[in-house]
Short mmCIF file of C-alpha atoms in Angstrom, two decimals:
data_model
loop_
_atom_site.label_atom_id
_atom_site.label_comp_id
_atom_site.label_asym_id
_atom_site.label_seq_id
_atom_site.Cartn_x
_atom_site.Cartn_y
_atom_site.Cartn_z
CA MET H 8 -41.80 -15.54 15.07
CA ARG H 9 -40.37 -15.56 18.57
CA PHE H 10 -37.13 -13.67 19.10
CA LEU H 11 -35.20 -16.77 20.21
CA SER H 12 -36.18 -18.54 17.02
CA PHE H 13 -35.15 -15.53 14.95
CA LYS H 14 -31.85 -15.24 16.83
CA GLN H 15 -31.03 -18.89 16.13
CA LYS H 16 -31.40 -18.24 12.41
CA ILE H 17 -29.08 -15.22 12.20
CA LYS H 18 -26.74 -15.46 15.22
CA LYS H 19 -23.75 -16.53 13.09
CA LEU H 20 -24.06 -13.40 10.95
CA PRO H 21 -22.22 -10.19 11.92
CA LEU H 22 -25.21 -8.18 10.60
CA PHE H 23 -28.46 -8.72 8.71
CA SER H 24 -30.71 -6.82 6.32
CA THR H 25 -34.43 -6.62 5.72
CA SER H 26 -33.93 -8.44 2.41
CA LEU H 27 -32.52 -11.40 4.33
CA ILE H 28 -35.37 -11.25 6.82
CA ASN H 29 -37.85 -11.66 4.00
CA THR H 30 -36.44 -15.13 3.33
CA LEU H 31 -36.94 -16.29 6.92
CA THR H 32 -40.70 -16.10 7.08
CA GLU H 33 -43.83 -16.37 4.98
CA ASN H 34 -45.08 -13.14 6.51
CA PRO H 35 -42.34 -10.48 6.19
CA PHE H 36 -44.67 -7.64 7.21
CA THR H 37 -45.35 -9.19 10.62
CA LEU H 38 -41.63 -9.80 11.16
CA LYS H 39 -40.86 -6.17 10.32
CA VAL H 40 -43.36 -5.11 12.97
CA GLN H 41 -41.57 -7.38 15.41
CA LEU H 42 -38.24 -5.81 14.42
CA THR H 43 -39.55 -2.44 15.56
CA LYS H 44 -40.44 -3.90 18.96
CA TRP H 45 -37.14 -5.81 19.28
CA LYS H 46 -35.25 -2.63 18.48
CA LYS H 47 -37.16 -0.76 21.17
CA ASP H 48 -36.36 -3.56 23.65
CA GLY H 49 -32.65 -3.46 22.79
CA LEU H 50 -32.63 -6.95 21.27
CA ILE H 51 -31.43 -5.62 17.93
CA THR H 52 -29.59 -2.45 16.90
CA GLN H 53 -30.25 -0.53 13.71
CA LEU H 54 -27.16 0.58 11.78
CA ARG H 55 -29.13 2.41 9.09
CA LYS H 56 -32.45 1.88 7.36
CA GLY H 57 -32.74 -1.79 6.48
CA LEU H 58 -29.51 -2.91 8.19
CA TYR H 59 -29.19 -4.34 11.71
CA VAL H 60 -27.04 -6.24 14.18
CA LEU H 61 -28.17 -8.18 17.21
CA GLY H 62 -28.18 -6.17 20.43
CA LYS H 63 -25.08 -5.91 22.60
CA LYS H 64 -26.16 -8.68 24.97
CA GLU H 65 -27.51 -10.91 22.19
CA ARG H 66 -24.79 -11.04 19.54
CA GLU H 67 -22.07 -13.67 19.38
CA ILE H 68 -20.01 -11.91 16.71
CA GLU H 69 -18.73 -8.44 17.56
CA PRO H 70 -18.14 -6.48 14.34
CA SER H 71 -15.29 -3.97 14.11
CA LEU H 72 -15.99 -0.32 13.36
CA PHE H 73 -14.13 -0.58 10.04
CA TYR H 74 -16.21 -3.60 9.01
CA LEU H 75 -19.40 -1.75 9.88
CA ALA H 76 -18.24 1.31 7.96
CA ASN H 77 -17.75 -0.81 4.83
CA GLN H 78 -21.18 -2.40 5.17
CA ILE H 79 -23.26 0.61 6.11
CA PHE H 80 -22.53 2.36 2.81
CA ILE H 81 -21.43 0.34 -0.25
CA PRO H 82 -19.10 0.87 -2.02
CA SER H 83 -16.72 2.51 0.42
CA TYR H 84 -13.34 2.02 2.04
CA VAL H 85 -11.95 3.47 5.26
CA SER H 86 -9.61 6.40 4.62
CA LEU H 87 -8.80 9.94 5.80
CA GLU H 88 -8.37 10.41 9.57
CA SER H 89 -9.40 6.87 10.52
CA ALA H 90 -6.89 5.26 8.15
CA LEU H 91 -4.16 7.76 9.07
CA ALA H 92 -4.66 6.94 12.76
CA TYR H 93 -4.70 3.20 11.99
CA TYR H 94 -1.23 3.55 10.43
CA ASN H 95 -0.08 5.83 13.28
CA LEU H 96 0.47 8.69 10.83
CA ILE H 97 -1.58 10.95 13.11
CA PRO H 98 -2.41 10.51 16.83
CA GLU H 99 -5.43 8.39 17.73
CA TYR H 100 -8.65 9.71 16.18
CA VAL H 101 -11.88 8.23 17.55
CA HIS H 102 -14.56 10.88 17.03
CA GLU H 103 -15.93 9.18 13.90
CA VAL H 104 -15.09 6.54 11.33
CA THR H 105 -14.12 8.24 8.08
CA SER H 106 -14.48 6.64 4.64
CA VAL H 107 -14.61 7.57 0.97
CA THR H 108 -17.14 6.44 -1.62
CA THR H 109 -18.10 6.94 -5.26
CA ARG H 110 -21.60 7.76 -4.07
CA LYS H 111 -22.83 10.98 -2.45
CA THR H 112 -21.23 12.46 0.65
CA CYS H 113 -23.25 11.40 3.70
CA LYS H 114 -23.22 10.59 7.41
CA PHE H 115 -24.80 7.90 9.59
CA LYS H 116 -25.12 7.84 13.36
CA ASN H 117 -26.00 4.76 15.42
CA GLU H 118 -25.11 3.10 18.72
CA PHE H 119 -21.61 2.27 17.44
CA GLY H 120 -20.75 5.89 16.64
CA ILE H 121 -20.64 8.26 13.68
CA PHE H 122 -19.76 7.05 10.19
CA THR H 123 -18.95 9.67 7.54
CA TYR H 124 -18.44 9.16 3.81
CA GLN H 125 -16.93 11.66 1.38
CA HIS H 126 -17.31 11.48 -2.36
CA LEU H 127 -14.46 10.64 -4.76
CA LYS H 128 -14.68 10.37 -8.53
CA PRO H 129 -14.72 6.74 -9.72
CA ASN H 130 -11.30 7.02 -11.39
CA THR H 131 -9.71 7.92 -8.02
CA TYR H 132 -11.52 5.20 -6.09
CA THR H 133 -8.51 2.91 -5.75
CA GLY H 134 -5.46 2.32 -3.56
CA PHE H 135 -7.09 0.26 -0.83
CA ASN H 136 -6.38 -3.10 0.75
CA LEU H 137 -8.32 -5.87 2.50
CA ILE H 138 -7.37 -6.42 6.15
CA GLU H 139 -8.57 -9.02 8.65
CA GLU H 140 -9.78 -7.67 11.97
CA LEU H 141 -11.84 -8.72 14.97
CA ASN H 142 -13.52 -12.14 14.64
CA LYS H 143 -11.82 -12.65 11.25
CA LEU H 144 -14.08 -10.10 9.60
CA LYS H 145 -12.43 -8.36 6.66
CA SER H 146 -12.46 -4.65 5.91
CA LEU H 147 -11.32 -2.40 3.08
CA ILE H 148 -8.92 0.37 4.11
CA ALA H 149 -6.81 2.81 2.12
CA LEU H 150 -3.11 2.11 1.72
CA PRO H 151 -1.09 4.61 3.82
CA GLU H 152 -0.09 6.72 0.81
CA LYS H 153 -3.63 6.78 -0.59
CA ALA H 154 -5.03 7.80 2.81
CA VAL H 155 -2.64 10.77 2.77
CA VAL H 156 -3.62 11.77 -0.79
CA ASP H 157 -7.35 11.34 -0.09
CA PHE H 158 -6.99 13.53 3.00
CA LEU H 159 -5.00 16.26 1.25
CA TYR H 160 -7.40 16.31 -1.69
CA LEU H 161 -10.58 16.49 0.39
CA ASN H 162 -9.08 19.25 2.55
CA LEU H 163 -7.27 21.00 -0.30
CA SER H 164 -8.71 24.46 0.41
CA ARG H 165 -6.95 24.47 3.80
CA PHE H 166 -3.48 24.07 2.35
CA SER H 167 -1.15 26.52 0.59
CA LYS H 168 2.46 26.52 -0.54
CA ASP H 169 3.19 29.31 1.96
CA ASN H 170 2.18 27.30 5.04
CA LYS H 171 4.61 24.43 5.42
CA ASP H 172 3.96 23.98 9.13
CA ILE H 173 0.30 23.07 8.79
CA PHE H 174 1.00 19.34 8.36
CA VAL H 175 2.53 19.00 11.82
CA GLU H 176 1.06 21.90 13.76
CA SER H 177 -2.59 21.63 12.66
CA TYR H 178 -2.94 17.98 11.60
CA ARG H 179 -0.15 16.45 13.71
CA PHE H 180 1.27 14.18 11.01
CA GLN H 181 3.96 11.83 12.37
CA ASN H 182 6.03 8.78 11.37
CA CYS H 183 5.83 9.80 7.71
CA GLU H 184 9.36 8.71 6.87
CA LYS H 185 8.04 5.21 6.17
CA LEU H 186 5.78 6.45 3.35
CA ASN H 187 6.64 5.81 -0.29
CA LYS H 188 7.12 9.11 -2.16
CA ARG H 189 6.56 7.52 -5.55
CA LYS H 190 3.19 6.10 -4.48
CA ILE H 191 2.03 9.46 -3.14
CA ARG H 192 2.83 11.14 -6.44
CA PHE H 193 1.22 8.26 -8.36
CA TYR H 194 -2.09 8.54 -6.50
CA ALA H 195 -2.03 12.35 -6.59
CA LYS H 196 -1.71 12.31 -10.39
CA MET H 197 -5.06 10.48 -10.66
CA PHE H 198 -6.90 13.55 -9.36
CA ASN H 199 -5.62 15.74 -12.20
CA SER H 200 -5.16 18.70 -9.83
CA LYS H 201 -2.15 21.00 -10.07
CA LYS H 202 -2.71 22.26 -6.54
CA LEU H 203 -2.91 18.71 -5.14
CA ALA H 204 0.34 17.82 -6.91
CA LEU H 205 1.96 20.92 -5.40
CA ILE H 206 0.70 20.19 -1.88
CA CYS H 207 1.72 16.52 -2.10
CA ASN H 208 5.23 17.56 -3.13
CA LEU H 209 5.30 20.00 -0.22
CA PHE H 210 4.17 17.20 2.10
CA ILE H 211 6.98 14.99 0.80
CA GLU H 212 9.60 17.73 1.17
CA GLU H 213 8.57 18.55 4.72
CA LEU H 214 7.79 15.13 6.20
CA ILE H 215 9.55 12.46 4.14
CA LYS H 216 12.54 14.23 2.51
#
């Protein structure tokens, strides 16, 4: 299959997988060989094994980083530093796109950047919302309060009741007065951690009051 013919078939898709490719031809093996060449020529970009987007100059739909993060590792939702920055609860954070998942902790690196995923127990995998972004693509992102709780929980060893300044001095939390104290306590309770409950209450006392 020529590249132009392939492009016509998938150009309206923000990304495509090898499983989809298998439906486009009677000879999937040959097409997979072509994919390797097209990737080398910059006509397609690999996000992870088995998942691709058209190359920068070839694609008509530009996917957002949050959309890509959701799709690269399923299930997942954007949280932690990326969500906190999105809500302006910390200054802009662009080093990597941070997410949580019920699967194993892992990291992917591709032309779009670094995508990290940290594990949460299934009963705490909640508190996220669907937002519409670039090109009307939709992404899952933690609610502001859940992003805070996810962050505190996954960095719990760094916090103590005797260091009240760490929230602002080390992590530069800001604009926290708009957060809902009840929701923070509600999400923290799901983790069944006395220390997390203590640190969340300290966070509320120091930054929301």
